[in-house]
Short mmCIF file of C-alpha atoms and ligand atoms in Angstrom, two decimals:
data_model
loop_
_atom_site.label_atom_id
_atom_site.label_comp_id
_atom_site.label_asym_id
_atom_site.label_seq_id
_atom_site.Cartn_x
_atom_site.Cartn_y
_atom_site.Cartn_z
CA MET A 1 -16.29 -22.47 12.25
CA THR A 2 -16.63 -18.98 10.60
CA PRO A 3 -14.09 -16.33 11.28
CA ALA A 4 -16.87 -14.44 13.03
CA ALA A 5 -17.57 -17.65 15.37
CA ASP A 6 -13.89 -17.95 16.04
CA ALA A 7 -13.44 -14.44 17.04
CA ALA A 8 -16.58 -14.32 19.15
CA ARG A 9 -15.26 -17.39 20.98
CA ALA A 10 -11.80 -16.10 21.25
CA PHE A 11 -13.34 -12.97 22.76
CA GLN A 12 -15.31 -15.11 25.40
CA ASP A 13 -11.86 -16.81 26.30
CA VAL A 14 -10.07 -13.58 26.89
CA HIS A 15 -12.63 -11.46 28.29
CA GLY A 16 -15.00 -14.14 30.00
CA ARG A 17 -18.08 -12.57 28.42
CA ALA A 18 -19.62 -12.41 24.94
CA PRO A 19 -18.67 -9.51 22.63
CA ALA A 20 -21.02 -6.55 21.91
CA GLY A 21 -20.79 -7.50 18.25
CA VAL A 22 -18.64 -9.01 15.41
CA TRP A 23 -17.80 -7.27 12.16
CA SER A 24 -15.74 -8.88 9.23
CA ALA A 25 -14.13 -7.71 6.06
CA PRO A 26 -12.92 -9.77 3.26
CA GLY A 27 -9.45 -10.16 1.66
CA ARG A 28 -9.33 -9.37 -2.22
CA VAL A 29 -7.72 -10.33 -5.48
CA ASN A 30 -7.36 -7.77 -8.28
CA LEU A 31 -8.68 -9.16 -11.47
CA ILE A 32 -6.81 -6.47 -13.35
CA GLY A 33 -5.65 -2.87 -12.99
CA GLU A 34 -2.49 -3.02 -10.83
CA HIS A 35 -0.59 0.02 -9.65
CA THR A 36 -2.97 2.23 -11.28
CA ASP A 37 -4.91 3.30 -8.00
CA TYR A 38 -2.41 5.99 -6.99
CA ASN A 39 -2.32 7.35 -10.70
CA ASP A 40 -5.82 8.17 -10.48
CA GLY A 41 -6.72 5.14 -12.72
CA PHE A 42 -8.89 2.23 -12.96
CA VAL A 43 -9.06 -1.10 -10.88
CA LEU A 44 -11.12 -4.27 -10.93
CA PRO A 45 -10.84 -6.14 -7.86
CA PHE A 46 -13.19 -8.76 -6.33
CA ALA A 47 -13.72 -9.70 -2.55
CA LEU A 48 -12.51 -13.34 -1.40
CA PRO A 49 -14.67 -15.54 0.61
CA HIS A 50 -11.71 -15.31 3.17
CA ARG A 51 -12.29 -12.82 6.05
CA LEU A 52 -10.89 -11.36 9.15
CA ALA A 53 -13.54 -10.95 11.78
CA ALA A 54 -12.95 -8.47 14.82
CA ALA A 55 -15.23 -9.22 17.92
CA ALA A 56 -15.68 -5.92 19.91
CA SER A 57 -16.98 -4.46 22.91
CA PRO A 58 -16.87 -0.83 24.03
CA ARG A 59 -14.62 0.36 26.95
CA GLU A 60 -15.21 3.27 29.06
CA ASP A 61 -11.69 4.32 29.75
CA GLY A 62 -10.97 5.56 26.01
CA LYS A 63 -8.37 2.71 25.64
CA LEU A 64 -7.77 -0.01 22.86
CA ARG A 65 -6.90 -3.41 23.77
CA VAL A 66 -6.30 -5.90 20.92
CA ALA A 67 -5.64 -9.70 20.77
CA THR A 68 -5.24 -11.62 17.66
CA LEU A 69 -5.61 -15.45 17.20
CA GLY A 70 -2.82 -16.72 15.11
CA ASP A 71 -2.86 -19.79 12.67
CA ASP A 72 -1.18 -21.75 15.61
CA GLY A 73 -4.24 -21.01 17.87
CA GLN A 74 -2.12 -18.73 20.07
CA LEU A 75 -3.30 -15.34 20.91
CA GLN A 76 -1.08 -12.23 20.71
CA HIS A 77 -2.07 -9.06 22.73
CA SER A 78 -1.45 -5.38 22.41
CA GLY A 79 -2.42 -2.70 24.68
CA PRO A 80 -4.24 -1.16 26.27
CA HIS A 81 -3.25 1.91 24.33
CA ASP A 82 -4.66 5.31 25.24
CA ILE A 83 -6.58 6.45 22.09
CA ALA A 84 -6.20 9.92 22.90
CA ALA A 85 -2.37 9.71 23.04
CA LEU A 86 -2.01 7.63 19.79
CA GLU A 87 0.40 9.07 17.18
CA PRO A 88 2.27 7.77 14.17
CA GLY A 89 5.18 5.72 15.48
CA SER A 90 3.38 4.95 18.95
CA VAL A 91 2.56 1.63 18.11
CA GLU A 92 4.58 -0.80 15.80
CA GLY A 93 4.27 -4.16 14.27
CA TRP A 94 0.76 -6.03 13.70
CA ALA A 95 -0.70 -3.95 16.30
CA ALA A 96 -0.06 -0.64 14.24
CA TYR A 97 -3.06 -1.66 11.96
CA PRO A 98 -5.79 -1.60 14.48
CA ALA A 99 -4.11 1.25 16.38
CA GLY A 100 -3.90 3.35 13.08
CA VAL A 101 -7.62 2.87 12.57
CA ALA A 102 -8.43 4.09 16.20
CA TRP A 103 -6.01 6.99 15.47
CA VAL A 104 -7.93 8.16 12.34
CA LEU A 105 -11.31 7.52 13.63
CA ARG A 106 -10.47 9.36 16.79
CA ASP A 107 -9.79 12.51 14.30
CA GLN A 108 -13.10 11.83 12.68
CA GLY A 109 -14.92 12.34 15.99
CA TYR A 110 -15.16 8.55 16.98
CA ALA A 111 -12.89 8.34 19.96
CA GLY A 112 -14.54 5.39 22.04
CA GLY A 113 -12.36 2.73 23.65
CA ALA A 114 -12.76 -0.79 22.73
CA ASP A 115 -11.57 -4.34 23.44
CA LEU A 116 -11.10 -6.21 20.21
CA VAL A 117 -10.30 -9.86 19.53
CA ILE A 118 -9.31 -10.69 15.85
CA ALA A 119 -9.71 -14.09 14.04
CA GLY A 120 -9.94 -14.98 10.37
CA ASP A 121 -8.55 -17.07 7.45
CA VAL A 122 -7.26 -14.41 5.04
CA PRO A 123 -3.74 -15.86 4.24
CA SER A 124 -1.21 -13.07 5.39
CA GLY A 125 1.76 -11.95 3.52
CA ALA A 126 0.22 -13.54 0.41
CA GLY A 127 -0.70 -10.14 -1.53
CA LEU A 128 -4.39 -10.82 -0.68
CA SER A 129 -4.71 -7.84 1.24
CA SER A 130 -5.09 -9.27 4.85
CA SER A 131 -3.82 -6.34 6.27
CA HIS A 132 -6.67 -4.27 4.71
CA ALA A 133 -9.14 -6.81 5.76
CA LEU A 134 -7.94 -6.31 9.28
CA GLU A 135 -8.03 -2.55 9.06
CA CYS A 136 -11.67 -2.64 7.36
CA ALA A 137 -13.11 -4.99 10.00
CA VAL A 138 -11.57 -2.94 12.86
CA SER A 139 -12.95 0.25 11.41
CA LEU A 140 -16.49 -1.08 11.29
CA ALA A 141 -16.10 -2.68 14.85
CA LEU A 142 -14.87 0.67 16.25
CA LEU A 143 -17.63 2.40 14.48
CA GLY A 144 -20.01 -0.20 15.55
CA VAL A 145 -19.15 -0.07 19.28
CA ALA A 146 -19.45 3.89 18.83
CA GLY A 147 -23.24 3.25 17.84
CA VAL A 148 -22.48 3.66 13.99
CA GLU A 149 -23.79 0.94 11.75
CA LEU A 150 -23.55 1.26 8.22
CA GLU A 151 -26.52 -0.75 7.48
CA ASP A 152 -28.66 1.83 9.22
CA GLY A 153 -27.57 4.58 6.70
CA GLY A 154 -29.08 7.34 8.77
CA ALA A 155 -27.99 11.05 8.69
CA GLY A 156 -24.23 11.35 9.54
CA THR A 157 -23.50 7.69 8.79
CA PRO A 158 -20.15 7.69 6.92
CA ALA A 159 -20.29 6.13 3.50
CA ARG A 160 -18.24 3.24 2.68
CA PRO A 161 -15.88 4.89 0.31
CA GLU A 162 -15.19 7.42 2.79
CA ILE A 163 -14.23 5.09 5.39
CA ALA A 164 -12.04 3.62 2.66
CA ARG A 165 -10.11 7.10 2.60
CA TRP A 166 -9.71 6.99 6.34
CA VAL A 167 -8.39 3.49 6.26
CA GLN A 168 -5.88 4.58 3.56
CA ARG A 169 -4.94 7.58 5.79
CA SER A 170 -4.16 5.33 8.58
CA GLU A 171 -2.22 3.01 6.40
CA ASN A 172 -0.32 5.74 4.79
CA ASP A 173 0.48 8.11 7.66
CA PHE A 174 0.32 5.69 10.84
CA VAL A 175 1.48 2.34 9.40
CA GLY A 176 3.84 4.06 6.90
CA ALA A 177 2.93 2.16 3.84
CA PRO A 178 2.38 4.52 0.85
CA THR A 179 -0.44 2.55 -0.62
CA GLY A 180 -3.56 3.66 -2.92
CA LEU A 181 -7.19 2.84 -2.36
CA LEU A 182 -7.54 -0.23 -4.30
CA ASP A 183 -7.51 -2.62 -1.33
CA GLN A 184 -9.69 -0.90 1.31
CA THR A 185 -12.33 -0.07 -1.21
CA ALA A 186 -12.53 -3.54 -2.49
CA SER A 187 -12.73 -4.87 1.15
CA LEU A 188 -15.42 -2.47 1.88
CA CYS A 189 -17.56 -1.94 -1.23
CA CYS A 190 -17.25 -5.38 -3.18
CA GLU A 191 -20.43 -7.47 -3.74
CA ASP A 192 -21.17 -11.07 -4.14
CA SER A 193 -20.73 -12.41 -7.56
CA ARG A 194 -19.40 -9.11 -9.01
CA VAL A 195 -16.21 -7.49 -9.91
CA LEU A 196 -16.06 -3.84 -8.87
CA PHE A 197 -15.13 -1.40 -11.30
CA LEU A 198 -13.50 1.51 -9.72
CA ASP A 199 -12.58 4.96 -11.14
CA VAL A 200 -10.31 5.93 -8.50
CA ARG A 201 -10.10 9.67 -9.58
CA SER A 202 -13.93 10.31 -9.78
CA GLY A 203 -14.75 7.55 -7.00
CA GLU A 204 -17.45 6.18 -9.43
CA MET A 205 -18.28 2.47 -9.02
CA GLU A 206 -19.80 -0.12 -11.26
CA GLN A 207 -20.64 -3.62 -9.80
CA VAL A 208 -20.04 -5.60 -12.96
CA PRO A 209 -21.46 -9.31 -12.79
CA PHE A 210 -18.67 -12.05 -13.04
CA PRO A 211 -20.75 -15.23 -13.34
CA LEU A 212 -17.70 -17.69 -13.26
CA GLY A 213 -19.96 -20.63 -12.47
CA GLU A 214 -22.27 -20.04 -15.34
CA ALA A 215 -19.29 -19.71 -17.67
CA GLY A 216 -17.65 -22.79 -16.63
CA LEU A 217 -14.66 -20.97 -15.24
CA ARG A 218 -12.63 -20.79 -12.12
CA VAL A 219 -10.37 -18.20 -10.85
CA LEU A 220 -7.54 -20.13 -9.26
CA ILE A 221 -5.38 -18.21 -6.72
CA MET A 222 -1.71 -19.37 -6.76
CA ASP A 223 0.20 -18.11 -3.62
CA THR A 224 3.81 -18.52 -4.06
CA ARG A 225 4.30 -18.06 -0.27
CA THR A 226 7.23 -15.74 -1.02
CA LYS A 227 7.71 -12.33 0.65
CA HIS A 228 5.95 -9.24 -0.13
CA SER A 229 5.92 -6.08 1.85
CA HIS A 230 4.80 -2.55 0.78
CA THR A 231 6.54 -0.66 3.36
CA ASP A 232 9.75 -1.76 1.76
CA GLY A 233 11.32 0.45 -0.72
CA GLY A 234 10.09 -1.14 -4.14
CA TYR A 235 6.69 -0.11 -4.07
CA GLY A 236 7.33 3.49 -3.05
CA ALA A 237 10.19 3.92 -5.47
CA ARG A 238 7.52 2.97 -8.44
CA ARG A 239 5.06 5.28 -6.95
CA ARG A 240 7.61 8.29 -6.62
CA GLY A 241 8.74 7.54 -10.37
CA THR A 242 5.18 7.73 -11.78
CA GLU A 243 4.49 10.91 -9.74
CA ARG A 244 7.58 12.43 -11.14
CA ALA A 245 6.80 11.46 -14.61
CA ALA A 246 3.43 13.03 -14.17
CA GLU A 247 4.93 16.21 -12.95
CA LEU A 248 7.49 16.25 -15.96
CA LEU A 249 4.63 15.79 -18.38
CA GLY A 250 2.39 18.61 -16.72
CA VAL A 251 -0.44 16.32 -15.99
CA LYS A 252 -2.13 15.86 -12.59
CA ALA A 253 -1.74 11.97 -12.74
CA LEU A 254 -0.64 9.30 -15.25
CA ARG A 255 -4.53 8.74 -15.80
CA ASP A 256 -4.53 11.90 -17.99
CA VAL A 257 -2.17 10.12 -20.61
CA THR A 258 -4.07 8.11 -22.99
CA LEU A 259 -3.01 5.32 -25.13
CA ASP A 260 -3.14 7.68 -28.30
CA GLY A 261 -0.76 10.10 -26.56
CA LEU A 262 1.54 7.66 -25.15
CA ASP A 263 4.27 7.82 -27.53
CA GLU A 264 4.31 11.41 -27.46
CA ALA A 265 4.48 11.29 -23.70
CA LEU A 266 7.26 8.69 -23.72
CA ALA A 267 9.47 10.85 -26.00
CA GLN A 268 9.43 13.69 -23.26
CA LEU A 269 10.62 11.46 -20.53
CA PRO A 270 13.90 10.45 -19.08
CA GLU A 271 14.73 6.78 -20.09
CA ASP A 272 14.14 5.39 -16.44
CA LEU A 273 10.58 6.45 -16.29
CA VAL A 274 9.54 5.16 -19.68
CA PRO A 275 8.69 1.55 -18.79
CA LEU A 276 6.72 2.89 -15.65
CA VAL A 277 4.59 5.09 -17.69
CA ARG A 278 3.99 2.47 -20.46
CA HIS A 279 2.70 0.02 -17.78
CA VAL A 280 0.46 2.48 -16.14
CA VAL A 281 -0.98 3.82 -19.30
CA THR A 282 -1.43 0.49 -20.84
CA GLU A 283 -2.81 -1.20 -17.82
CA ASN A 284 -5.56 1.40 -17.52
CA GLN A 285 -6.61 0.66 -21.02
CA ARG A 286 -6.67 -2.98 -20.47
CA VAL A 287 -9.04 -2.41 -17.45
CA LEU A 288 -11.36 -0.83 -19.75
CA ASP A 289 -11.00 -3.47 -22.25
CA VAL A 290 -11.82 -6.28 -19.87
CA VAL A 291 -14.71 -4.22 -18.26
CA ALA A 292 -16.16 -3.94 -21.81
CA LEU A 293 -15.90 -7.81 -22.46
CA LEU A 294 -17.36 -8.53 -18.87
CA ARG A 295 -20.51 -6.21 -19.68
CA GLU A 296 -20.91 -8.43 -22.81
CA LYS A 297 -20.56 -11.64 -20.59
CA LYS A 298 -17.50 -12.69 -22.68
CA LEU A 299 -15.64 -13.90 -19.44
CA ALA A 300 -13.49 -16.48 -21.63
CA GLU A 301 -12.16 -13.65 -23.42
CA ILE A 302 -10.43 -11.64 -20.97
CA GLY A 303 -7.42 -14.16 -20.90
CA PRO A 304 -5.12 -12.42 -23.07
CA TYR A 305 -5.51 -8.95 -21.16
CA LEU A 306 -4.45 -10.81 -17.96
CA ASP A 307 -1.53 -12.21 -19.97
CA ALA A 308 -0.55 -8.70 -21.22
CA SER A 309 -0.80 -7.23 -17.69
CA HIS A 310 1.59 -9.83 -16.47
CA VAL A 311 4.11 -9.36 -19.06
CA SER A 312 3.81 -5.55 -18.51
CA MET A 313 4.43 -5.86 -14.74
CA ARG A 314 7.31 -8.31 -15.28
CA ASP A 315 9.09 -6.17 -18.03
CA ASP A 316 8.02 -2.75 -17.49
CA TYR A 317 7.02 -2.29 -13.88
CA ARG A 318 9.55 -4.94 -12.84
CA ILE A 319 7.78 -6.14 -9.76
CA SER A 320 7.36 -9.77 -10.61
CA THR A 321 9.48 -12.46 -9.30
CA PRO A 322 11.01 -15.71 -10.59
CA GLU A 323 8.33 -17.56 -8.53
CA LEU A 324 5.55 -15.35 -9.72
CA ASP A 325 6.51 -15.89 -13.37
CA LEU A 326 6.72 -19.64 -13.20
CA VAL A 327 3.46 -20.07 -11.66
CA VAL A 328 1.96 -17.78 -14.21
CA ASP A 329 4.05 -19.42 -17.22
CA SER A 330 3.10 -23.00 -16.02
CA ALA A 331 -0.58 -22.20 -15.61
CA ARG A 332 -0.56 -20.91 -19.01
CA SER A 333 1.14 -23.77 -20.53
CA ALA A 334 -1.26 -26.13 -18.87
CA GLY A 335 -4.31 -24.48 -20.64
CA ALA A 336 -5.34 -21.40 -18.19
CA LEU A 337 -6.89 -18.89 -20.44
CA GLY A 338 -4.89 -16.20 -18.89
CA ALA A 339 -2.73 -15.65 -15.86
CA ARG A 340 -1.01 -12.63 -13.96
CA MET A 341 0.42 -11.77 -10.63
CA THR A 342 -1.93 -9.81 -8.47
CA GLY A 343 -1.47 -7.16 -6.03
CA GLY A 344 1.61 -5.15 -5.35
CA GLY A 345 4.15 -7.65 -6.36
CA PHE A 346 7.72 -8.38 -5.20
CA GLY A 347 6.16 -11.93 -4.16
CA GLY A 348 2.66 -12.86 -3.10
CA SER A 349 -0.10 -14.22 -5.34
CA ALA A 350 -0.88 -14.93 -9.11
CA ILE A 351 -4.20 -15.74 -10.34
CA ALA A 352 -5.30 -17.74 -13.25
CA LEU A 353 -8.55 -17.95 -15.41
CA VAL A 354 -9.31 -21.61 -15.92
CA ARG A 355 -11.88 -23.96 -17.57
CA ASP A 356 -13.51 -26.35 -14.99
CA ASP A 357 -12.28 -29.13 -16.80
CA ASP A 358 -8.61 -27.84 -16.78
CA LEU A 359 -8.53 -27.19 -13.22
CA ASP A 360 -6.67 -30.27 -11.97
CA GLY A 361 -4.23 -30.33 -14.81
CA VAL A 362 -3.27 -26.49 -14.16
CA ARG A 363 -2.78 -27.34 -10.30
CA THR A 364 -0.53 -30.18 -11.20
CA ALA A 365 1.53 -28.58 -13.66
CA VAL A 366 2.03 -25.52 -11.39
CA GLU A 367 2.89 -27.65 -8.53
CA THR A 368 5.24 -29.80 -10.52
CA ALA A 369 7.08 -26.78 -12.00
CA CYS A 370 7.49 -25.21 -8.49
CA GLU A 371 9.08 -28.44 -7.20
CA GLN A 372 11.57 -28.90 -10.08
CA ALA A 373 12.66 -25.29 -9.64
CA GLY A 374 13.14 -25.92 -6.04
CA PHE A 375 10.47 -23.21 -5.03
CA ARG A 376 8.23 -23.39 -2.04
CA ARG A 377 4.95 -25.50 -2.79
CA PRO A 378 2.40 -22.87 -3.59
CA ARG A 379 -0.84 -22.85 -1.85
CA MET A 380 -3.54 -22.90 -4.43
CA PHE A 381 -7.42 -22.42 -4.10
CA THR A 382 -10.30 -21.09 -6.11
CA ALA A 383 -12.21 -18.20 -5.19
CA VAL A 384 -15.48 -16.92 -6.01
CA PRO A 385 -16.32 -12.92 -5.63
CA SER A 386 -17.80 -12.64 -2.24
CA ARG A 387 -19.54 -9.97 -0.24
CA GLY A 388 -17.73 -7.03 1.22
CA ALA A 389 -17.30 -5.94 4.89
CA GLY A 390 -20.27 -5.76 7.33
CA ARG A 391 -21.59 -6.97 10.59
CA ASP A 392 -21.82 -10.47 11.36
CA GLU A 393 -24.20 -12.83 13.27
CA ALA A 394 -21.91 -14.20 15.76
C1 LIG B 401 -0.99 -3.02 -3.20
C2 LIG B 401 -1.63 -1.68 -2.66
C3 LIG B 401 -2.75 -0.95 -3.47
C4 LIG B 401 -2.37 -0.94 -4.97
C5 LIG B 401 -1.75 -2.36 -5.34
C6 LIG B 401 -1.25 -2.53 -6.82
O1 LIG B 401 -1.92 -3.91 -2.89
O2 LIG B 401 -2.16 -1.62 -1.27
O3 LIG B 401 -3.10 0.24 -3.07
O4 LIG B 401 -1.38 -0.18 -5.34
O5 LIG B 401 -0.56 -2.63 -4.51
O6 LIG B 401 -2.20 -2.38 -7.77
#
């Protein structure tokens, strides 16, 4: 069963009729370019095959009712919420994500009510953007039941990057997580077999081919099954630190500091901001270097950049954890070409670039290392770059 079929069936169970449509959106991994998005920098995500689907029908009373199908097969319900009365803080917990999307769309003039039923297979709390997949699927579903289909592309149809900014606003201002633009843009704009090179400042995008199969490579996702949450303080503290550094340096964002000017910039900063700035500036350069290699189809050569990115996040940005360090190090020792934590940090997942022939050995080495350290058994799977959000055949 696909997530779309699961959502449609659950909708039928809850409402006794078929939904008007089903829309779905993927989770993501970021190949490289971490904590650069809110510094106007560069990112390079791809969409996972895992998706969250929203089955939806319009309601005439301007209300939003949502149900979500959990891993245990149980439905959790929220609402009906009066969309006209939504405001930050008025809905909490998981339902704040769909309600925040309805809130922001209302302000954009799409105020219609809807019944939604959500189902899918993006692991939650794994740093793979399940919350953004949820928000993006809900935004397309709410637009869809209001008669706006992205694929039609008619006059007045919002563009995907614009919807990404709305989703970011709902997340920042309604849910209260001060995140950047990486995840929503990945979920909405990624394409099959490609990584998305996004310049967050200009909004320019390039779909860079990432033919893993042809190159005899795999990306192994290693979910440490340890906590990560961006409404907690660590993420916001890093973000504020980089913003303060930009202010002290007299630039709009750390994007404006180049690798050549890094030493001079660091010399002007208080000690606590030095490692944060060093991470962001070197990470931006690593994204550019990796994109240059991928354009030349040198996929196997990006490994050292993944490694350097991890070290930078571990030692300078200080957002890694013992579990993430262990899966990265053990994957490397067992022959991975490169490995790094992915996403916001403080737990969640890491990725490793692995040759086909080494895959089993790497998996076993990572499992054994975690077992010996007394850590939870990681959830591991390989993933190929997949399509972005859209309407599904139910
Ligand atoms: C989280 C945020 C993104 C981005 C990453 C780190 O996933 O949602 O905006 O900042 O962390 O790169």
